[in-house]
PDB file of C-alpha atoms in Angstrom:
ATOM      1  CA  UNK A  27      40.583  91.539-154.996  1.00 83.00           C
ATOM      2  CA  UNK A  28      43.146  94.062-156.588  1.00 88.00           C
ATOM      3  CA  UNK A  29      41.876  95.006-159.848  1.00 92.00           C
ATOM      4  CA  UNK A  30      44.028  97.337-162.538  1.00 96.00           C
ATOM      5  CA  UNK A  31      42.316  99.909-165.411  1.00 97.00           C
ATOM      6  CA  UNK A  32      43.846 101.637-167.587  1.00 97.00           C
ATOM      7  CA  UNK A  33      41.671 103.441-170.015  1.00 94.00           C
ATOM      8  CA  UNK A  34      41.080 104.282-172.571  1.00 94.00           C
ATOM      9  CA  UNK A  35      42.165 101.390-174.419  1.00 95.00           C
ATOM     10  CA  UNK A  36      43.142 103.657-177.567  1.00 97.00           C
ATOM     11  CA  UNK A  37      44.648 106.673-178.392  1.00 96.00           C
ATOM     12  CA  UNK A  38      46.160 108.213-181.582  1.00 97.00           C
ATOM     13  CA  UNK A  39      47.997 111.524-180.615  1.00 96.00           C
ATOM     14  CA  UNK A  40      49.656 113.025-183.222  1.00 97.00           C
ATOM     15  CA  UNK A  41      53.438 113.710-183.988  1.00 97.00           C
ATOM     16  CA  UNK A  42      54.944 115.809-182.053  1.00 97.00           C
ATOM     17  CA  UNK A  43      52.317 116.364-179.346  1.00 97.00           C
ATOM     18  CA  UNK A  44      52.792 115.433-174.977  1.00 97.00           C
ATOM     19  CA  UNK A  45      50.448 112.460-174.058  1.00 97.00           C
ATOM     20  CA  UNK A  46      49.188 110.537-170.715  1.00 97.00           C
ATOM     21  CA  UNK A  47      48.318 107.179-170.636  1.00 98.00           C
ATOM     22  CA  UNK A  48      46.250 106.146-167.129  1.00 98.00           C
ATOM     23  CA  UNK A  49      46.566 103.699-164.122  1.00 98.00           C
ATOM     24  CA  UNK A  50      44.037 102.704-161.662  1.00 98.00           C
ATOM     25  CA  UNK A  51      44.366  99.899-159.547  1.00 97.00           C
ATOM     26  CA  UNK A  52      41.635  99.398-156.166  1.00 95.00           C
ATOM     27  CA  UNK A  53      44.280  98.490-153.794  1.00 91.00           C
ATOM     28  CA  UNK A  54      46.517 100.692-152.118  1.00 90.00           C
ATOM     29  CA  UNK A  55      48.165  99.275-150.759  1.00 89.00           C
ATOM     30  CA  UNK A  56      51.192  98.055-153.426  1.00 91.00           C
ATOM     31  CA  UNK A  57      54.847  97.350-153.347  1.00 91.00           C
ATOM     32  CA  UNK A  58      55.514  99.050-156.477  1.00 93.00           C
ATOM     33  CA  UNK A  59      53.908  99.313-159.633  1.00 96.00           C
ATOM     34  CA  UNK A  60      55.502  99.075-162.726  1.00 97.00           C
ATOM     35  CA  UNK A  61      55.222 100.765-166.952  1.00 98.00           C
ATOM     36  CA  UNK A  62      55.927  98.406-168.914  1.00 98.00           C
ATOM     37  CA  UNK A  63      55.368  98.247-173.520  1.00 98.00           C
ATOM     38  CA  UNK A  64      55.062  95.483-175.509  1.00 97.00           C
ATOM     39  CA  UNK A  65      56.314  96.213-179.849  1.00 96.00           C
ATOM     40  CA  UNK A  66      53.141  93.999-181.741  1.00 93.00           C
ATOM     41  CA  UNK A  67      54.222  90.055-181.035  1.00 90.00           C
ATOM     42  CA  UNK A  68      57.119  91.330-178.751  1.00 92.00           C
ATOM     43  CA  UNK A  69      57.231  90.581-175.127  1.00 94.00           C
ATOM     44  CA  UNK A  70      57.419  93.423-171.952  1.00 96.00           C
ATOM     45  CA  UNK A  71      60.414  96.023-172.526  1.00 95.00           C
ATOM     46  CA  UNK A  72      59.780  97.857-168.690  1.00 95.00           C
ATOM     47  CA  UNK A  73      59.841 100.734-169.238  1.00 97.00           C
ATOM     48  CA  UNK A  74      59.547 102.447-165.266  1.00 97.00           C
ATOM     49  CA  UNK A  75      59.294 100.897-161.922  1.00 96.00           C
ATOM     50  CA  UNK A  76      57.699 103.372-159.237  1.00 96.00           C
ATOM     51  CA  UNK A  77      58.463 101.576-154.948  1.00 93.00           C
ATOM     52  CA  UNK A  78      55.441 102.443-152.810  1.00 93.00           C
ATOM     53  CA  UNK A  79      57.370 104.702-151.221  1.00 94.00           C
ATOM     54  CA  UNK A  80      58.037 106.940-154.305  1.00 95.00           C
ATOM     55  CA  UNK A  81      56.144 110.057-155.734  1.00 96.00           C
ATOM     56  CA  UNK A  82      57.851 109.641-159.465  1.00 96.00           C
ATOM     57  CA  UNK A  83      60.161 108.417-161.525  1.00 97.00           C
ATOM     58  CA  UNK A  84      61.699 110.448-165.119  1.00 97.00           C
ATOM     59  CA  UNK A  85      63.982 107.876-167.684  1.00 96.00           C
ATOM     60  CA  UNK A  86      64.141 110.393-170.097  1.00 97.00           C
ATOM     61  CA  UNK A  87      60.976 111.465-172.142  1.00 97.00           C
ATOM     62  CA  UNK A  88      59.802 108.518-170.120  1.00 98.00           C
ATOM     63  CA  UNK A  89      57.580 110.565-166.620  1.00 98.00           C
ATOM     64  CA  UNK A  90      55.445 107.840-164.507  1.00 98.00           C
ATOM     65  CA  UNK A  91      53.603 109.066-160.984  1.00 98.00           C
ATOM     66  CA  UNK A  92      52.490 107.049-158.254  1.00 98.00           C
ATOM     67  CA  UNK A  93      49.431 108.398-156.208  1.00 97.00           C
ATOM     68  CA  UNK A  94      48.013 105.389-153.673  1.00 94.00           C
ATOM     69  CA  UNK A  95      45.672 107.239-151.997  1.00 93.00           C
ATOM     70  CA  UNK A  96      43.386 107.815-154.678  1.00 95.00           C
ATOM     71  CA  UNK A  97      45.004 104.841-156.716  1.00 96.00           C
ATOM     72  CA  UNK A  98      46.814 106.049-159.780  1.00 97.00           C
ATOM     73  CA  UNK A  99      49.689 106.265-161.288  1.00 98.00           C
ATOM     74  CA  UNK A 100      50.500 107.995-164.686  1.00 98.00           C
ATOM     75  CA  UNK A 101      52.576 107.414-167.531  1.00 98.00           C
ATOM     76  CA  UNK A 102      53.673 110.902-169.251  1.00 98.00           C
ATOM     77  CA  UNK A 103      55.411 110.632-173.003  1.00 98.00           C
ATOM     78  CA  UNK A 104      56.755 114.071-173.870  1.00 98.00           C
ATOM     79  CA  UNK A 105      57.503 115.019-177.783  1.00 97.00           C
ATOM     80  CA  UNK A 106      55.903 111.743-179.114  1.00 97.00           C
ATOM     81  CA  UNK A 107      57.485 110.528-181.811  1.00 97.00           C
ATOM     82  CA  UNK A 108      56.686 107.548-184.597  1.00 96.00           C
ATOM     83  CA  UNK A 109      58.620 105.100-182.880  1.00 97.00           C
ATOM     84  CA  UNK A 110      55.979 105.320-179.557  1.00 98.00           C
ATOM     85  CA  UNK A 111      52.979 103.903-181.149  1.00 98.00           C
ATOM     86  CA  UNK A 112      53.051 100.014-178.683  1.00 98.00           C
ATOM     87  CA  UNK A 113      51.088  98.889-176.288  1.00 98.00           C
ATOM     88  CA  UNK A 114      51.539 100.492-172.638  1.00 98.00           C
ATOM     89  CA  UNK A 115      50.563  98.529-169.555  1.00 98.00           C
ATOM     90  CA  UNK A 116      50.948  99.191-166.154  1.00 97.00           C
ATOM     91  CA  UNK A 117      51.206  96.052-163.188  1.00 97.00           C
ATOM     92  CA  UNK A 118      50.961  96.905-159.755  1.00 95.00           C
ATOM     93  CA  UNK A 119      53.068  94.505-157.073  1.00 92.00           C
ATOM     94  CA  UNK A 120      50.945  93.336-154.222  1.00 85.00           C
ATOM     95  CA  UNK A 121      51.897  94.041-151.155  1.00 81.00           C
ATOM     96  CA  UNK A 122      51.364  90.196-149.998  1.00 69.00           C
ATOM     97  CA  UNK A 123      52.804  87.182-149.561  1.00 52.00           C
ATOM     98  CA  UNK A 124      51.674  85.320-153.412  1.00 61.00           C
ATOM     99  CA  UNK A 125      54.150  88.908-154.906  1.00 68.00           C
ATOM    100  CA  UNK A 126      51.581  88.706-157.993  1.00 79.00           C
ATOM    101  CA  UNK A 127      51.215  91.110-159.803  1.00 89.00           C
ATOM    102  CA  UNK A 128      48.034  92.963-161.560  1.00 92.00           C
ATOM    103  CA  UNK A 129      48.257  93.072-164.701  1.00 95.00           C
ATOM    104  CA  UNK A 130      46.386  96.273-166.471  1.00 96.00           C
ATOM    105  CA  UNK A 131      44.267  95.635-170.173  1.00 95.00           C
ATOM    106  CA  UNK A 132      47.065  98.073-171.980  1.00 96.00           C
ATOM    107  CA  UNK A 133      46.431 100.889-173.574  1.00 97.00           C
ATOM    108  CA  UNK A 134      47.822 100.661-177.836  1.00 97.00           C
ATOM    109  CA  UNK A 135      49.116 103.417-178.103  1.00 98.00           C
ATOM    110  CA  UNK A 136      49.322 104.631-181.983  1.00 98.00           C
ATOM    111  CA  UNK A 137      51.775 108.251-182.973  1.00 97.00           C
ATOM    112  CA  UNK A 138      49.953 109.886-185.811  1.00 95.00           C
ATOM    113  CA  UNK A 139      53.384 110.775-187.979  1.00 91.00           C
TER     114      UNK A 139
ATOM    115  CA  UNK B   2      71.494  94.251-168.021  1.00 67.00           C
ATOM    116  CA  UNK B   3      69.072  90.924-166.817  1.00 64.00           C
ATOM    117  CA  UNK B   4      68.420  88.801-170.127  1.00 91.00           C
ATOM    118  CA  UNK B   5      65.783  86.859-170.074  1.00 95.00           C
ATOM    119  CA  UNK B   6      65.575  84.466-172.967  1.00 96.00           C
ATOM    120  CA  UNK B   7      62.936  82.028-174.460  1.00 96.00           C
ATOM    121  CA  UNK B   8      63.933  79.456-176.661  1.00 88.00           C
ATOM    122  CA  UNK B   9      61.678  79.868-179.521  1.00 91.00           C
ATOM    123  CA  UNK B  10      60.210  82.945-180.954  1.00 93.00           C
ATOM    124  CA  UNK B  11      57.152  80.617-182.774  1.00 96.00           C
ATOM    125  CA  UNK B  12      56.400  76.829-182.451  1.00 96.00           C
ATOM    126  CA  UNK B  13      53.988  74.945-184.014  1.00 97.00           C
ATOM    127  CA  UNK B  14      52.710  71.673-182.666  1.00 97.00           C
ATOM    128  CA  UNK B  15      49.857  69.069-182.483  1.00 98.00           C
ATOM    129  CA  UNK B  16      47.260  68.413-181.048  1.00 98.00           C
ATOM    130  CA  UNK B  17      48.403  65.148-178.209  1.00 97.00           C
ATOM    131  CA  UNK B  18      52.312  66.083-178.141  1.00 97.00           C
ATOM    132  CA  UNK B  19      53.951  66.960-175.418  1.00 97.00           C
ATOM    133  CA  UNK B  20      55.694  70.444-175.637  1.00 97.00           C
ATOM    134  CA  UNK B  21      58.788  72.017-173.335  1.00 97.00           C
ATOM    135  CA  UNK B  22      59.111  75.748-173.311  1.00 97.00           C
ATOM    136  CA  UNK B  23      62.675  76.363-172.171  1.00 97.00           C
ATOM    137  CA  UNK B  24      63.352  80.168-170.332  1.00 97.00           C
ATOM    138  CA  UNK B  25      66.789  80.946-169.101  1.00 97.00           C
ATOM    139  CA  UNK B  26      67.579  84.119-166.883  1.00 96.00           C
ATOM    140  CA  UNK B  27      71.517  85.139-166.797  1.00 93.00           C
ATOM    141  CA  UNK B  28      71.615  87.459-163.500  1.00 86.00           C
ATOM    142  CA  UNK B  29      70.434  84.684-159.717  1.00 89.00           C
ATOM    143  CA  UNK B  30      67.063  85.558-159.881  1.00 90.00           C
ATOM    144  CA  UNK B  31      65.534  83.397-157.079  1.00 91.00           C
ATOM    145  CA  UNK B  32      62.048  84.321-158.755  1.00 92.00           C
ATOM    146  CA  UNK B  33      60.349  83.049-162.297  1.00 95.00           C
ATOM    147  CA  UNK B  34      56.952  83.615-163.860  1.00 96.00           C
ATOM    148  CA  UNK B  35      55.565  81.871-166.610  1.00 97.00           C
ATOM    149  CA  UNK B  36      52.510  83.474-168.251  1.00 97.00           C
ATOM    150  CA  UNK B  37      50.255  83.431-171.356  1.00 97.00           C
ATOM    151  CA  UNK B  38      49.108  86.508-173.052  1.00 97.00           C
ATOM    152  CA  UNK B  39      45.102  86.505-175.069  1.00 95.00           C
ATOM    153  CA  UNK B  40      43.685  89.205-176.502  1.00 91.00           C
ATOM    154  CA  UNK B  41      41.361  90.309-174.734  1.00 88.00           C
ATOM    155  CA  UNK B  42      42.072  88.274-172.065  1.00 92.00           C
ATOM    156  CA  UNK B  43      45.371  90.063-171.261  1.00 91.00           C
ATOM    157  CA  UNK B  44      48.742  88.096-169.497  1.00 95.00           C
ATOM    158  CA  UNK B  45      47.648  86.102-167.428  1.00 95.00           C
ATOM    159  CA  UNK B  46      49.870  83.611-164.525  1.00 95.00           C
ATOM    160  CA  UNK B  47      50.066  79.611-165.028  1.00 97.00           C
ATOM    161  CA  UNK B  48      52.791  79.318-162.738  1.00 96.00           C
ATOM    162  CA  UNK B  49      56.129  80.919-160.886  1.00 95.00           C
ATOM    163  CA  UNK B  50      58.652  79.587-158.422  1.00 95.00           C
ATOM    164  CA  UNK B  51      60.675  81.485-155.727  1.00 90.00           C
ATOM    165  CA  UNK B  52      64.077  78.963-155.649  1.00 91.00           C
ATOM    166  CA  UNK B  53      64.869  75.721-157.275  1.00 92.00           C
ATOM    167  CA  UNK B  54      63.015  72.840-157.417  1.00 89.00           C
ATOM    168  CA  UNK B  55      59.827  75.259-155.693  1.00 91.00           C
ATOM    169  CA  UNK B  56      56.749  76.055-157.769  1.00 94.00           C
ATOM    170  CA  UNK B  57      53.484  77.307-157.496  1.00 93.00           C
ATOM    171  CA  UNK B  58      50.424  77.572-159.318  1.00 95.00           C
ATOM    172  CA  UNK B  59      49.275  80.604-160.853  1.00 93.00           C
ATOM    173  CA  UNK B  60      46.093  81.907-161.391  1.00 92.00           C
ATOM    174  CA  UNK B  61      45.276  79.084-165.212  1.00 96.00           C
ATOM    175  CA  UNK B  62      47.697  75.888-163.839  1.00 97.00           C
ATOM    176  CA  UNK B  63      44.961  73.324-165.960  1.00 97.00           C
ATOM    177  CA  UNK B  64      46.886  71.460-168.800  1.00 97.00           C
ATOM    178  CA  UNK B  65      50.216  72.699-167.303  1.00 98.00           C
ATOM    179  CA  UNK B  66      53.368  71.538-165.165  1.00 97.00           C
ATOM    180  CA  UNK B  67      56.517  73.177-164.575  1.00 97.00           C
ATOM    181  CA  UNK B  68      60.032  72.030-163.937  1.00 97.00           C
ATOM    182  CA  UNK B  69      62.561  73.891-161.907  1.00 97.00           C
ATOM    183  CA  UNK B  70      66.086  72.509-161.691  1.00 95.00           C
ATOM    184  CA  UNK B  71      68.533  75.273-162.140  1.00 95.00           C
ATOM    185  CA  UNK B  72      68.418  78.312-160.402  1.00 95.00           C
ATOM    186  CA  UNK B  73      68.828  79.907-163.770  1.00 96.00           C
ATOM    187  CA  UNK B  74      66.320  78.044-165.790  1.00 97.00           C
ATOM    188  CA  UNK B  75      62.630  77.148-165.906  1.00 97.00           C
ATOM    189  CA  UNK B  76      60.603  74.798-167.997  1.00 97.00           C
ATOM    190  CA  UNK B  77      56.832  74.992-168.837  1.00 98.00           C
ATOM    191  CA  UNK B  78      55.165  71.580-170.431  1.00 98.00           C
ATOM    192  CA  UNK B  79      52.260  71.020-172.356  1.00 97.00           C
ATOM    193  CA  UNK B  80      51.295  67.458-170.977  1.00 95.00           C
ATOM    194  CA  UNK B  81      48.760  66.772-174.144  1.00 97.00           C
ATOM    195  CA  UNK B  82      48.871  70.052-176.935  1.00 98.00           C
ATOM    196  CA  UNK B  83      45.062  71.045-177.447  1.00 98.00           C
ATOM    197  CA  UNK B  84      44.287  73.874-180.147  1.00 98.00           C
ATOM    198  CA  UNK B  85      43.224  76.574-176.814  1.00 97.00           C
ATOM    199  CA  UNK B  86      46.985  75.915-175.435  1.00 98.00           C
ATOM    200  CA  UNK B  87      47.700  78.562-178.932  1.00 98.00           C
ATOM    201  CA  UNK B  88      48.888  82.089-176.802  1.00 98.00           C
ATOM    202  CA  UNK B  89      51.917  84.056-176.968  1.00 97.00           C
ATOM    203  CA  UNK B  90      53.200  82.333-173.918  1.00 98.00           C
ATOM    204  CA  UNK B  91      55.515  85.393-171.965  1.00 97.00           C
ATOM    205  CA  UNK B  92      58.484  83.898-169.850  1.00 97.00           C
ATOM    206  CA  UNK B  93      60.070  87.021-166.435  1.00 96.00           C
ATOM    207  CA  UNK B  94      62.537  87.125-164.151  1.00 94.00           C
ATOM    208  CA  UNK B  95      62.330  89.219-160.636  1.00 91.00           C
ATOM    209  CA  UNK B  96      64.331  89.244-157.803  1.00 83.00           C
ATOM    210  CA  UNK B  97      63.621  91.421-154.446  1.00 79.00           C
ATOM    211  CA  UNK B  98      61.996  94.795-154.657  1.00 78.00           C
ATOM    212  CA  UNK B  99      63.398  95.015-158.873  1.00 83.00           C
ATOM    213  CA  UNK B 100      60.732  94.878-161.275  1.00 89.00           C
ATOM    214  CA  UNK B 101      60.479  92.346-162.848  1.00 93.00           C
ATOM    215  CA  UNK B 102      62.221  91.072-166.981  1.00 94.00           C
ATOM    216  CA  UNK B 103      60.296  90.094-170.083  1.00 96.00           C
ATOM    217  CA  UNK B 104      61.744  87.875-171.848  1.00 96.00           C
ATOM    218  CA  UNK B 105      60.455  87.889-175.715  1.00 95.00           C
ATOM    219  CA  UNK B 106      58.039  85.626-175.770  1.00 96.00           C
ATOM    220  CA  UNK B 107      57.481  82.243-177.829  1.00 97.00           C
ATOM    221  CA  UNK B 108      53.928  82.688-180.202  1.00 97.00           C
ATOM    222  CA  UNK B 109      52.675  78.689-180.294  1.00 98.00           C
ATOM    223  CA  UNK B 110      50.695  77.157-182.130  1.00 98.00           C
ATOM    224  CA  UNK B 111      48.771  73.848-182.148  1.00 98.00           C
ATOM    225  CA  UNK B 112      47.052  72.345-184.893  1.00 97.00           C
TER     226      UNK B 112
END
């Protein structure tokens, strides 16, 4: 059974620092992994999608990496800004017929001005 | 960009009412999904659909049903709303090997 874990559950970082969010999964047979951002009371916004054959994806100040063998993904945020404060969730799409994705519980990020 | 539109941001309904939550996507995606999100429990899959008139139960289908009469629209139905169905409801769509696109959510309160 695939389980997705995000540690820590909450993180506070001074503005301007670079930071890394972690996501781990128990079954390396994944189709892809997706990082989302969620602002309070809002829906999920897709940040980056990494296919199983890829090692990383970049978008602006964000870089996501994937290491299937160790069951880990990281989301790197460069030069953090107060507007980056949100909850970040990772989700793993499994390689099987039911096509479900499994979400982590998220990391709540607070950038201190 | 794909848009997934949920018709209501906030809803307040009474216990026992039949409730319809509507979701529309504009990019011809085959797959659509309904999740609920609760503090401490994360996102849980209620129902999903691979195509028109097709539906599959997710992890917590009890008390819910769905309808997909047209490819772009996926409706979640609470047959008889109860207070334990107070939650944030999120709709998503996807096609092929692409990622998921979510709507902005509906905050449902059942009183």
